[in-house]
Amino acid sequence: MSKPKVYMVDPYYQDAIDLLQSNSSVESIIYTDPRKSNWQEDADALLIRSETRLGEAEFSKAKKLKAVVKQGVGIDNVNLEDAKKYGIAVANTPGLNSEAVAELTLGLALSISRRLSEFDRRIRSGEKIVRSKALGKSLYGKTLGVIGMGNIGKVIAKKWIGAMEGKVIGYDPIAPEWKDIPHTRVQQMDELLKESDVVTLHVPLTPQTKHMIGEKEMALMKKDAILINAARGGVVDEAALLKALQEDKLGGAGLDAMDYEPPTMSAYGDGLLKCENVIMTPHIGGSTIENQVRSGLASVETVLALLEGKDVPGRIV
């Protein structure tokens, strides 16, 4: 009897490739193999990342597909209703990228408040910086607003308290309580927006969260507040954000997730990238060597378990 075929259609870290190829119970086709484009013919399982999008068009042509595993948390590139329709299990790797995303969140907030990227650009352009006119703003003792109180939100709250000795306000209508973190949980997001010096988003992109931070919400924020989106593009209304920044109604924005990824000059050069107090990164929140190893190995272990009919913690469908 032929072995189940697992197609790794997107790039994974080498440790994950080695683990998959070392398993004698499956036949593995990795992303460098030209055969990967024909996965719909005989794939029993897929290992994907954000680059691959799956829905009705793809699932309807898949002759043997039983399981899809997405490395990372976000699963908006897979149509879950279509997967369910065709009886295909879908899983991700939750809880593994929390430290990495929290690190980037803190780094973006500090870089904006201390104007690090701005000064670096000005120095590289040949400008002589006058220190007395190069004042940043300290985040010590300030208030962090966390929208989305899941794994990532919890970790950044801990880091904020430890590094900044500041206050934390949390908002999430679904997530369980944080029992071991000093914080104030509000029932209305508006309360958080009014009180926070830094607002950080850690929610999935759903019809309910699309443009959850728009013109109305930004108008509630402090004039010098910093907005961080290390979640998903679409959660922030970018046109409203640009308007708020141009009118000096916000202190700055750090965006690791945006409508167009990766961000380019053609998409943002005449808008957000003209703002000195904006930092854009190409959705690299989870892109550390350590996290890629952990989540890649977890993805392979998950897909093998699904093929064996076992329950996995990251199963969504």
PDB file of C-alpha atoms in Angstrom:
ATOM      1  CA  MET A   1       0.000   0.000   0.000  1.00  0.00           C
ATOM      2  CA  SER A   2       1.368   3.423  -0.935  1.00  0.00           C
ATOM      3  CA  LYS A   3       2.384   5.863   1.766  1.00  0.00           C
ATOM      4  CA  PRO A   4       0.397   9.068   2.421  1.00  0.00           C
ATOM      5  CA  LYS A   5       1.918  12.020   0.593  1.00  0.00           C
ATOM      6  CA  VAL A   6       2.635  15.200   2.514  1.00  0.00           C
ATOM      7  CA  TYR A   7       3.312  18.292   0.396  1.00  0.00           C
ATOM      8  CA  MET A   8       5.228  21.163   1.999  1.00  0.00           C
ATOM      9  CA  VAL A   9       4.224  23.817  -0.506  1.00  0.00           C
ATOM     10  CA  ASP A  10       5.736  26.881   1.212  1.00  0.00           C
ATOM     11  CA  PRO A  11       9.242  27.446   2.624  1.00  0.00           C
ATOM     12  CA  TYR A  12       9.870  25.957   6.071  1.00  0.00           C
ATOM     13  CA  TYR A  13      12.945  26.064   8.263  1.00  0.00           C
ATOM     14  CA  GLN A  14      15.390  23.212   7.663  1.00  0.00           C
ATOM     15  CA  ASP A  15      14.677  21.509  10.985  1.00  0.00           C
ATOM     16  CA  ALA A  16      11.064  20.972   9.939  1.00  0.00           C
ATOM     17  CA  ILE A  17      12.116  19.651   6.543  1.00  0.00           C
ATOM     18  CA  ASP A  18      14.504  17.205   8.178  1.00  0.00           C
ATOM     19  CA  LEU A  19      11.817  15.962  10.564  1.00  0.00           C
ATOM     20  CA  LEU A  20       9.321  15.414   7.759  1.00  0.00           C
ATOM     21  CA  GLN A  21      11.801  13.664   5.492  1.00  0.00           C
ATOM     22  CA  SER A  22      13.016  11.434   8.306  1.00  0.00           C
ATOM     23  CA  ASN A  23       9.536   9.995   8.888  1.00  0.00           C
ATOM     24  CA  SER A  24       9.302   6.702   7.033  1.00  0.00           C
ATOM     25  CA  SER A  25       5.518   6.485   7.302  1.00  0.00           C
ATOM     26  CA  VAL A  26       4.916   9.222   4.706  1.00  0.00           C
ATOM     27  CA  GLU A  27       6.279  10.354   1.356  1.00  0.00           C
ATOM     28  CA  SER A  28       7.329  13.987   1.537  1.00  0.00           C
ATOM     29  CA  ILE A  29       7.415  16.512  -1.302  1.00  0.00           C
ATOM     30  CA  ILE A  30       9.011  19.772  -0.156  1.00  0.00           C
ATOM     31  CA  TYR A  31       8.635  23.267  -1.566  1.00  0.00           C
ATOM     32  CA  THR A  32      11.755  23.084  -3.775  1.00  0.00           C
ATOM     33  CA  ASP A  33      10.398  20.024  -5.615  1.00  0.00           C
ATOM     34  CA  PRO A  34       8.750  20.904  -8.986  1.00  0.00           C
ATOM     35  CA  ARG A  35       6.075  18.320  -8.226  1.00  0.00           C
ATOM     36  CA  LYS A  36       4.600  20.586  -5.560  1.00  0.00           C
ATOM     37  CA  SER A  37       2.502  22.436  -8.157  1.00  0.00           C
ATOM     38  CA  ASN A  38       0.568  19.215  -8.792  1.00  0.00           C
ATOM     39  CA  TRP A  39      -0.381  18.583  -5.173  1.00  0.00           C
ATOM     40  CA  GLN A  40      -4.092  18.412  -6.028  1.00  0.00           C
ATOM     41  CA  GLU A  41      -3.502  15.109  -7.823  1.00  0.00           C
ATOM     42  CA  ASP A  42      -2.287  13.033  -4.901  1.00  0.00           C
ATOM     43  CA  ALA A  43      -1.641  15.060  -1.734  1.00  0.00           C
ATOM     44  CA  ASP A  44      -3.024  13.509   1.440  1.00  0.00           C
ATOM     45  CA  ALA A  45      -1.883  16.479   3.503  1.00  0.00           C
ATOM     46  CA  LEU A  46      -0.491  19.989   3.013  1.00  0.00           C
ATOM     47  CA  LEU A  47       1.954  22.037   5.062  1.00  0.00           C
ATOM     48  CA  ILE A  48       1.461  25.703   4.225  1.00  0.00           C
ATOM     49  CA  ARG A  49       2.248  29.209   5.395  1.00  0.00           C
ATOM     50  CA  SER A  50       0.642  32.564   4.616  1.00  0.00           C
ATOM     51  CA  GLU A  51       1.762  32.530   0.976  1.00  0.00           C
ATOM     52  CA  THR A  52      -0.700  29.808  -0.014  1.00  0.00           C
ATOM     53  CA  ARG A  53      -4.413  30.569  -0.191  1.00  0.00           C
ATOM     54  CA  LEU A  54      -6.935  27.748  -0.166  1.00  0.00           C
ATOM     55  CA  GLY A  55     -10.655  27.759  -0.844  1.00  0.00           C
ATOM     56  CA  GLU A  56     -13.359  26.271  -3.046  1.00  0.00           C
ATOM     57  CA  ALA A  57     -11.291  26.420  -6.240  1.00  0.00           C
ATOM     58  CA  GLU A  58      -8.406  24.492  -4.697  1.00  0.00           C
ATOM     59  CA  PHE A  59     -10.318  22.075  -2.483  1.00  0.00           C
ATOM     60  CA  SER A  60     -12.744  21.051  -5.221  1.00  0.00           C
ATOM     61  CA  LYS A  61      -9.853  19.767  -7.351  1.00  0.00           C
ATOM     62  CA  ALA A  62      -8.029  17.974  -4.534  1.00  0.00           C
ATOM     63  CA  LYS A  63      -8.565  14.245  -5.073  1.00  0.00           C
ATOM     64  CA  LYS A  64      -7.180  12.846  -1.800  1.00  0.00           C
ATOM     65  CA  LEU A  65      -6.614  15.779   0.547  1.00  0.00           C
ATOM     66  CA  LYS A  66      -7.409  15.027   4.179  1.00  0.00           C
ATOM     67  CA  ALA A  67      -5.518  17.656   6.179  1.00  0.00           C
ATOM     68  CA  VAL A  68      -3.999  21.140   5.987  1.00  0.00           C
ATOM     69  CA  VAL A  69      -1.632  22.516   8.618  1.00  0.00           C
ATOM     70  CA  LYS A  70      -0.722  26.200   8.632  1.00  0.00           C
ATOM     71  CA  GLN A  71       2.439  27.256  10.431  1.00  0.00           C
ATOM     72  CA  GLY A  72       1.585  30.123  12.761  1.00  0.00           C
ATOM     73  CA  VAL A  73      -1.656  31.368  14.243  1.00  0.00           C
ATOM     74  CA  GLY A  74      -3.420  33.355  11.505  1.00  0.00           C
ATOM     75  CA  ILE A  75      -5.599  31.170   9.336  1.00  0.00           C
ATOM     76  CA  ASP A  76      -7.375  33.773   7.193  1.00  0.00           C
ATOM     77  CA  ASN A  77      -5.701  32.428   4.038  1.00  0.00           C
ATOM     78  CA  VAL A  78      -7.754  29.229   4.331  1.00  0.00           C
ATOM     79  CA  ASN A  79     -11.513  29.245   3.801  1.00  0.00           C
ATOM     80  CA  LEU A  80     -12.625  27.133   6.737  1.00  0.00           C
ATOM     81  CA  GLU A  81     -16.184  26.685   5.482  1.00  0.00           C
ATOM     82  CA  ASP A  82     -14.899  25.285   2.196  1.00  0.00           C
ATOM     83  CA  ALA A  83     -12.528  22.966   4.038  1.00  0.00           C
ATOM     84  CA  LYS A  84     -15.396  21.715   6.185  1.00  0.00           C
ATOM     85  CA  LYS A  85     -17.539  21.198   3.090  1.00  0.00           C
ATOM     86  CA  TYR A  86     -14.933  18.856   1.600  1.00  0.00           C
ATOM     87  CA  GLY A  87     -14.167  17.102   4.880  1.00  0.00           C
ATOM     88  CA  ILE A  88     -10.629  18.460   5.169  1.00  0.00           C
ATOM     89  CA  ALA A  89      -9.122  18.928   8.621  1.00  0.00           C
ATOM     90  CA  VAL A  90      -7.412  22.291   9.212  1.00  0.00           C
ATOM     91  CA  ALA A  91      -4.998  23.082  12.053  1.00  0.00           C
ATOM     92  CA  ASN A  92      -2.491  25.759  13.037  1.00  0.00           C
ATOM     93  CA  THR A  93       0.259  26.071  15.653  1.00  0.00           C
ATOM     94  CA  PRO A  94      -1.183  28.300  18.399  1.00  0.00           C
ATOM     95  CA  GLY A  95       0.767  29.780  21.275  1.00  0.00           C
ATOM     96  CA  LEU A  96       4.260  29.325  19.832  1.00  0.00           C
ATOM     97  CA  ASN A  97       4.954  32.773  18.396  1.00  0.00           C
ATOM     98  CA  SER A  98       3.813  34.774  21.421  1.00  0.00           C
ATOM     99  CA  GLU A  99       7.284  35.698  22.685  1.00  0.00           C
ATOM    100  CA  ALA A 100       8.533  36.702  19.236  1.00  0.00           C
ATOM    101  CA  VAL A 101       5.523  38.884  18.407  1.00  0.00           C
ATOM    102  CA  ALA A 102       5.577  40.463  21.869  1.00  0.00           C
ATOM    103  CA  GLU A 103       9.268  41.325  21.426  1.00  0.00           C
ATOM    104  CA  LEU A 104       8.561  43.040  18.109  1.00  0.00           C
ATOM    105  CA  THR A 105       5.585  44.897  19.577  1.00  0.00           C
ATOM    106  CA  LEU A 106       7.724  46.314  22.366  1.00  0.00           C
ATOM    107  CA  GLY A 107      10.511  47.107  19.899  1.00  0.00           C
ATOM    108  CA  LEU A 108       8.167  49.033  17.598  1.00  0.00           C
ATOM    109  CA  ALA A 109       6.720  51.048  20.474  1.00  0.00           C
ATOM    110  CA  LEU A 110      10.179  51.991  21.770  1.00  0.00           C
ATOM    111  CA  SER A 111      11.519  52.781  18.293  1.00  0.00           C
ATOM    112  CA  ILE A 112       8.662  55.185  17.632  1.00  0.00           C
ATOM    113  CA  SER A 113       8.700  56.834  21.048  1.00  0.00           C
ATOM    114  CA  ARG A 114      12.472  57.395  20.885  1.00  0.00           C
ATOM    115  CA  ARG A 115      12.385  58.222  17.138  1.00  0.00           C
ATOM    116  CA  LEU A 116      15.095  55.676  16.365  1.00  0.00           C
ATOM    117  CA  SER A 117      14.231  54.975  12.732  1.00  0.00           C
ATOM    118  CA  GLU A 118      13.691  58.660  12.020  1.00  0.00           C
ATOM    119  CA  PHE A 119      17.113  59.664  13.343  1.00  0.00           C
ATOM    120  CA  ASP A 120      18.804  56.767  11.596  1.00  0.00           C
ATOM    121  CA  ARG A 121      17.316  57.857   8.250  1.00  0.00           C
ATOM    122  CA  ARG A 122      18.286  61.483   8.810  1.00  0.00           C
ATOM    123  CA  ILE A 123      21.878  60.595   9.725  1.00  0.00           C
ATOM    124  CA  ARG A 124      22.211  58.326   6.671  1.00  0.00           C
ATOM    125  CA  SER A 125      20.989  61.188   4.475  1.00  0.00           C
ATOM    126  CA  GLY A 126      23.856  63.337   5.738  1.00  0.00           C
ATOM    127  CA  GLU A 127      21.973  65.525   8.184  1.00  0.00           C
ATOM    128  CA  LYS A 128      23.704  66.703  11.328  1.00  0.00           C
ATOM    129  CA  ILE A 129      21.389  66.032  14.269  1.00  0.00           C
ATOM    130  CA  VAL A 130      21.199  68.648  17.031  1.00  0.00           C
ATOM    131  CA  ARG A 131      20.646  66.701  20.257  1.00  0.00           C
ATOM    132  CA  SER A 132      18.667  69.436  21.961  1.00  0.00           C
ATOM    133  CA  LYS A 133      16.148  69.209  19.127  1.00  0.00           C
ATOM    134  CA  ALA A 134      16.119  65.422  19.019  1.00  0.00           C
ATOM    135  CA  LEU A 135      13.887  64.664  21.954  1.00  0.00           C
ATOM    136  CA  GLY A 136      12.003  61.426  22.167  1.00  0.00           C
ATOM    137  CA  LYS A 137       9.372  60.385  24.664  1.00  0.00           C
ATOM    138  CA  SER A 138       9.837  57.921  27.494  1.00  0.00           C
ATOM    139  CA  LEU A 139       7.428  55.015  27.872  1.00  0.00           C
ATOM    140  CA  TYR A 140       8.447  54.398  31.483  1.00  0.00           C
ATOM    141  CA  GLY A 141       5.415  54.238  33.735  1.00  0.00           C
ATOM    142  CA  LYS A 142       3.015  54.738  30.848  1.00  0.00           C
ATOM    143  CA  THR A 143      -0.191  52.821  30.110  1.00  0.00           C
ATOM    144  CA  LEU A 144      -0.420  50.011  27.556  1.00  0.00           C
ATOM    145  CA  GLY A 145      -3.797  49.129  26.050  1.00  0.00           C
ATOM    146  CA  VAL A 146      -3.993  45.523  24.850  1.00  0.00           C
ATOM    147  CA  ILE A 147      -6.820  44.732  22.443  1.00  0.00           C
ATOM    148  CA  GLY A 148      -6.980  40.956  22.202  1.00  0.00           C
ATOM    149  CA  MET A 149      -6.165  39.212  25.479  1.00  0.00           C
ATOM    150  CA  GLY A 150      -4.971  35.899  24.080  1.00  0.00           C
ATOM    151  CA  ASN A 151      -1.487  34.364  24.274  1.00  0.00           C
ATOM    152  CA  ILE A 152       0.353  37.223  22.566  1.00  0.00           C
ATOM    153  CA  GLY A 153      -1.513  39.940  24.445  1.00  0.00           C
ATOM    154  CA  LYS A 154      -0.722  38.219  27.721  1.00  0.00           C
ATOM    155  CA  VAL A 155       3.003  38.031  26.983  1.00  0.00           C
ATOM    156  CA  ILE A 156       3.311  41.664  25.892  1.00  0.00           C
ATOM    157  CA  ALA A 157       1.460  42.715  29.061  1.00  0.00           C
ATOM    158  CA  LYS A 158       4.039  40.872  31.169  1.00  0.00           C
ATOM    159  CA  LYS A 159       6.920  42.420  29.239  1.00  0.00           C
ATOM    160  CA  TRP A 160       5.425  45.901  29.570  1.00  0.00           C
ATOM    161  CA  ILE A 161       5.076  45.633  33.318  1.00  0.00           C
ATOM    162  CA  GLY A 162       8.575  44.198  33.659  1.00  0.00           C
ATOM    163  CA  ALA A 163      10.342  46.646  31.352  1.00  0.00           C
ATOM    164  CA  MET A 164       8.282  49.813  31.738  1.00  0.00           C
ATOM    165  CA  GLU A 165       6.761  49.337  35.191  1.00  0.00           C
ATOM    166  CA  GLY A 166       3.633  50.696  33.579  1.00  0.00           C
ATOM    167  CA  LYS A 167      -0.076  50.016  33.762  1.00  0.00           C
ATOM    168  CA  VAL A 168      -1.983  47.640  31.507  1.00  0.00           C
ATOM    169  CA  ILE A 169      -5.566  47.917  30.289  1.00  0.00           C
ATOM    170  CA  GLY A 170      -7.070  44.951  28.462  1.00  0.00           C
ATOM    171  CA  TYR A 171     -10.093  44.532  26.207  1.00  0.00           C
ATOM    172  CA  ASP A 172     -11.442  41.274  24.839  1.00  0.00           C
ATOM    173  CA  PRO A 173     -15.077  40.147  24.845  1.00  0.00           C
ATOM    174  CA  ILE A 174     -14.121  36.465  24.616  1.00  0.00           C
ATOM    175  CA  ALA A 175     -10.738  35.593  26.142  1.00  0.00           C
ATOM    176  CA  PRO A 176     -10.516  34.286  29.731  1.00  0.00           C
ATOM    177  CA  GLU A 177      -9.279  36.431  32.594  1.00  0.00           C
ATOM    178  CA  TRP A 178      -5.584  37.011  33.271  1.00  0.00           C
ATOM    179  CA  LYS A 179      -5.239  35.841  36.847  1.00  0.00           C
ATOM    180  CA  ASP A 180      -1.509  36.432  37.271  1.00  0.00           C
ATOM    181  CA  ILE A 181      -1.033  39.828  35.591  1.00  0.00           C
ATOM    182  CA  PRO A 182      -1.911  43.156  37.260  1.00  0.00           C
ATOM    183  CA  HIS A 183      -4.271  44.905  34.868  1.00  0.00           C
ATOM    184  CA  THR A 184      -7.618  46.588  34.399  1.00  0.00           C
ATOM    185  CA  ARG A 185     -10.050  44.817  32.088  1.00  0.00           C
ATOM    186  CA  VAL A 186     -12.642  47.071  30.469  1.00  0.00           C
ATOM    187  CA  GLN A 187     -15.962  46.106  28.930  1.00  0.00           C
ATOM    188  CA  GLN A 188     -15.882  48.834  26.291  1.00  0.00           C
ATOM    189  CA  MET A 189     -12.933  49.372  23.952  1.00  0.00           C
ATOM    190  CA  ASP A 190     -13.505  53.140  24.056  1.00  0.00           C
ATOM    191  CA  GLU A 191     -12.344  53.216  27.687  1.00  0.00           C
ATOM    192  CA  LEU A 192      -9.037  51.620  26.727  1.00  0.00           C
ATOM    193  CA  LEU A 193      -8.495  53.966  23.782  1.00  0.00           C
ATOM    194  CA  LYS A 194      -8.984  57.080  25.921  1.00  0.00           C
ATOM    195  CA  GLU A 195      -6.553  56.023  28.660  1.00  0.00           C
ATOM    196  CA  SER A 196      -3.691  54.287  26.819  1.00  0.00           C
ATOM    197  CA  ASP A 197      -0.367  55.771  25.787  1.00  0.00           C
ATOM    198  CA  VAL A 198       0.313  52.773  23.536  1.00  0.00           C
ATOM    199  CA  VAL A 199      -2.453  50.692  21.961  1.00  0.00           C
ATOM    200  CA  THR A 200      -1.452  47.283  20.633  1.00  0.00           C
ATOM    201  CA  LEU A 201      -3.679  44.966  18.588  1.00  0.00           C
ATOM    202  CA  HIS A 202      -3.598  41.179  18.861  1.00  0.00           C
ATOM    203  CA  VAL A 203      -6.805  39.951  17.239  1.00  0.00           C
ATOM    204  CA  PRO A 204      -7.560  37.794  14.185  1.00  0.00           C
ATOM    205  CA  LEU A 205      -9.060  39.328  11.046  1.00  0.00           C
ATOM    206  CA  THR A 206     -12.768  38.550  11.017  1.00  0.00           C
ATOM    207  CA  PRO A 207     -15.852  40.434   9.808  1.00  0.00           C
ATOM    208  CA  GLN A 208     -16.169  41.695  13.394  1.00  0.00           C
ATOM    209  CA  THR A 209     -12.576  42.980  13.653  1.00  0.00           C
ATOM    210  CA  LYS A 210     -12.173  44.448  10.161  1.00  0.00           C
ATOM    211  CA  HIS A 211     -11.458  48.188  10.563  1.00  0.00           C
ATOM    212  CA  MET A 212     -12.146  47.917  14.289  1.00  0.00           C
ATOM    213  CA  ILE A 213      -9.719  50.830  14.643  1.00  0.00           C
ATOM    214  CA  GLY A 214     -11.044  53.557  12.380  1.00  0.00           C
ATOM    215  CA  GLU A 215     -11.555  57.310  12.406  1.00  0.00           C
ATOM    216  CA  LYS A 216     -13.957  57.225  15.360  1.00  0.00           C
ATOM    217  CA  GLU A 217     -11.623  55.093  17.470  1.00  0.00           C
ATOM    218  CA  MET A 218      -8.520  57.125  16.653  1.00  0.00           C
ATOM    219  CA  ALA A 219     -10.348  60.308  17.617  1.00  0.00           C
ATOM    220  CA  LEU A 220     -10.708  58.867  21.118  1.00  0.00           C
ATOM    221  CA  MET A 221      -6.996  58.190  21.512  1.00  0.00           C
ATOM    222  CA  LYS A 222      -4.517  60.576  23.097  1.00  0.00           C
ATOM    223  CA  LYS A 223      -2.912  62.989  20.666  1.00  0.00           C
ATOM    224  CA  ASP A 224       0.536  61.533  21.369  1.00  0.00           C
ATOM    225  CA  ALA A 225      -0.548  57.881  21.598  1.00  0.00           C
ATOM    226  CA  ILE A 226       1.193  55.166  19.594  1.00  0.00           C
ATOM    227  CA  LEU A 227      -0.770  52.523  17.678  1.00  0.00           C
ATOM    228  CA  ILE A 228       0.809  49.106  17.047  1.00  0.00           C
ATOM    229  CA  ASN A 229      -0.667  46.532  14.675  1.00  0.00           C
ATOM    230  CA  ALA A 230       1.233  43.250  14.806  1.00  0.00           C
ATOM    231  CA  ALA A 231      -1.938  41.259  14.188  1.00  0.00           C
ATOM    232  CA  ARG A 232      -3.521  41.306  10.725  1.00  0.00           C
ATOM    233  CA  GLY A 233      -3.870  43.802   7.923  1.00  0.00           C
ATOM    234  CA  GLY A 234      -7.419  45.090   7.703  1.00  0.00           C
ATOM    235  CA  VAL A 235      -7.873  45.459  11.457  1.00  0.00           C
ATOM    236  CA  VAL A 236      -6.824  49.112  11.096  1.00  0.00           C
ATOM    237  CA  ASP A 237      -8.482  51.459   8.621  1.00  0.00           C
ATOM    238  CA  GLU A 238      -5.308  52.684   6.925  1.00  0.00           C
ATOM    239  CA  ALA A 239      -6.945  55.691   5.267  1.00  0.00           C
ATOM    240  CA  ALA A 240      -8.178  56.876   8.664  1.00  0.00           C
ATOM    241  CA  LEU A 241      -4.745  56.215  10.170  1.00  0.00           C
ATOM    242  CA  LEU A 242      -3.005  58.291   7.510  1.00  0.00           C
ATOM    243  CA  LYS A 243      -5.459  61.135   8.057  1.00  0.00           C
ATOM    244  CA  ALA A 244      -4.914  61.060  11.827  1.00  0.00           C
ATOM    245  CA  LEU A 245      -1.131  61.109  11.416  1.00  0.00           C
ATOM    246  CA  GLN A 246      -1.193  63.912   8.847  1.00  0.00           C
ATOM    247  CA  GLU A 247      -3.353  65.997  11.183  1.00  0.00           C
ATOM    248  CA  ASP A 248      -1.035  65.302  14.161  1.00  0.00           C
ATOM    249  CA  LYS A 249      -3.778  63.489  16.054  1.00  0.00           C
ATOM    250  CA  LEU A 250      -1.554  60.488  16.869  1.00  0.00           C
ATOM    251  CA  GLY A 251       2.005  60.163  18.113  1.00  0.00           C
ATOM    252  CA  GLY A 252       2.910  57.416  15.649  1.00  0.00           C
ATOM    253  CA  ALA A 253       2.207  53.935  14.351  1.00  0.00           C
ATOM    254  CA  GLY A 254       4.131  50.681  14.134  1.00  0.00           C
ATOM    255  CA  LEU A 255       2.733  48.332  11.514  1.00  0.00           C
ATOM    256  CA  ASP A 256       3.863  44.747  11.092  1.00  0.00           C
ATOM    257  CA  ALA A 257       0.551  43.908   9.426  1.00  0.00           C
ATOM    258  CA  MET A 258      -1.080  45.987   6.728  1.00  0.00           C
ATOM    259  CA  ASP A 259      -3.454  45.827   3.780  1.00  0.00           C
ATOM    260  CA  TYR A 260      -0.649  45.232   1.252  1.00  0.00           C
ATOM    261  CA  GLU A 261       2.034  42.764   2.276  1.00  0.00           C
ATOM    262  CA  PRO A 262       4.901  43.040   2.021  1.00  0.00           C
ATOM    263  CA  PRO A 263       4.673  46.845   2.145  1.00  0.00           C
ATOM    264  CA  THR A 264       6.196  48.625  -0.858  1.00  0.00           C
ATOM    265  CA  MET A 265       6.896  52.180  -1.952  1.00  0.00           C
ATOM    266  CA  SER A 266       4.325  51.800  -4.724  1.00  0.00           C
ATOM    267  CA  ALA A 267       1.646  50.964  -2.164  1.00  0.00           C
ATOM    268  CA  TYR A 268       2.665  53.308   0.660  1.00  0.00           C
ATOM    269  CA  GLY A 269       5.329  55.709  -0.626  1.00  0.00           C
ATOM    270  CA  ASP A 270       2.892  58.582  -1.116  1.00  0.00           C
ATOM    271  CA  GLY A 271       1.087  57.894   2.132  1.00  0.00           C
ATOM    272  CA  LEU A 272       2.087  56.175   5.357  1.00  0.00           C
ATOM    273  CA  LEU A 273       5.766  55.866   4.444  1.00  0.00           C
ATOM    274  CA  LYS A 274       5.974  59.649   4.123  1.00  0.00           C
ATOM    275  CA  CYS A 275       5.229  59.935   7.836  1.00  0.00           C
ATOM    276  CA  GLU A 276       8.410  60.082   9.920  1.00  0.00           C
ATOM    277  CA  ASN A 277       6.570  58.624  12.905  1.00  0.00           C
ATOM    278  CA  VAL A 278       5.545  55.428  11.091  1.00  0.00           C
ATOM    279  CA  ILE A 279       7.549  52.202  11.050  1.00  0.00           C
ATOM    280  CA  MET A 280       6.556  49.376   8.711  1.00  0.00           C
ATOM    281  CA  THR A 281       7.926  45.845   8.870  1.00  0.00           C
ATOM    282  CA  PRO A 282       6.978  42.983   6.491  1.00  0.00           C
ATOM    283  CA  HIS A 283       4.890  40.865   8.884  1.00  0.00           C
ATOM    284  CA  ILE A 284       7.930  39.500  10.710  1.00  0.00           C
ATOM    285  CA  GLY A 285       6.451  39.239  14.187  1.00  0.00           C
ATOM    286  CA  GLY A 286       7.103  35.512  14.341  1.00  0.00           C
ATOM    287  CA  SER A 287      10.253  35.606  12.223  1.00  0.00           C
ATOM    288  CA  THR A 288      12.961  34.620  14.640  1.00  0.00           C
ATOM    289  CA  ILE A 289      15.142  31.575  14.144  1.00  0.00           C
ATOM    290  CA  GLU A 290      13.975  30.141  17.440  1.00  0.00           C
ATOM    291  CA  ASN A 291      10.296  30.555  16.626  1.00  0.00           C
ATOM    292  CA  GLN A 292      10.626  29.230  13.091  1.00  0.00           C
ATOM    293  CA  VAL A 293      12.249  26.085  14.456  1.00  0.00           C
ATOM    294  CA  ARG A 294       9.574  25.569  17.120  1.00  0.00           C
ATOM    295  CA  SER A 295       6.559  26.283  14.936  1.00  0.00           C
ATOM    296  CA  GLY A 296       7.961  24.381  11.947  1.00  0.00           C
ATOM    297  CA  LEU A 297       8.542  21.270  14.012  1.00  0.00           C
ATOM    298  CA  ALA A 298       5.085  21.644  15.564  1.00  0.00           C
ATOM    299  CA  SER A 299       3.534  21.878  12.096  1.00  0.00           C
ATOM    300  CA  VAL A 300       5.138  18.637  10.977  1.00  0.00           C
ATOM    301  CA  GLU A 301       4.187  16.850  14.197  1.00  0.00           C
ATOM    302  CA  THR A 302       0.617  18.099  13.798  1.00  0.00           C
ATOM    303  CA  VAL A 303       0.203  16.948  10.200  1.00  0.00           C
ATOM    304  CA  LEU A 304       1.578  13.489  11.032  1.00  0.00           C
ATOM    305  CA  ALA A 305      -0.805  13.214  13.969  1.00  0.00           C
ATOM    306  CA  LEU A 306      -3.781  14.200  11.812  1.00  0.00           C
ATOM    307  CA  LEU A 307      -2.904  11.551   9.246  1.00  0.00           C
ATOM    308  CA  GLU A 308      -2.884   9.015  12.068  1.00  0.00           C
ATOM    309  CA  GLY A 309      -6.352  10.127  13.154  1.00  0.00           C
ATOM    310  CA  LYS A 310      -5.180  11.693  16.415  1.00  0.00           C
ATOM    311  CA  ASP A 311      -6.535  14.811  18.099  1.00  0.00           C
ATOM    312  CA  VAL A 312      -4.282  17.870  17.961  1.00  0.00           C
ATOM    313  CA  PRO A 313      -4.524  21.063  20.046  1.00  0.00           C
ATOM    314  CA  GLY A 314      -4.404  23.371  17.028  1.00  0.00           C
ATOM    315  CA  ARG A 315      -7.230  21.767  15.069  1.00  0.00           C
ATOM    316  CA  ILE A 316      -9.804  24.314  13.881  1.00  0.00           C
ATOM    317  CA  VAL A 317     -11.917  22.241  11.455  1.00  0.00           C
TER     318      VAL A 317
END
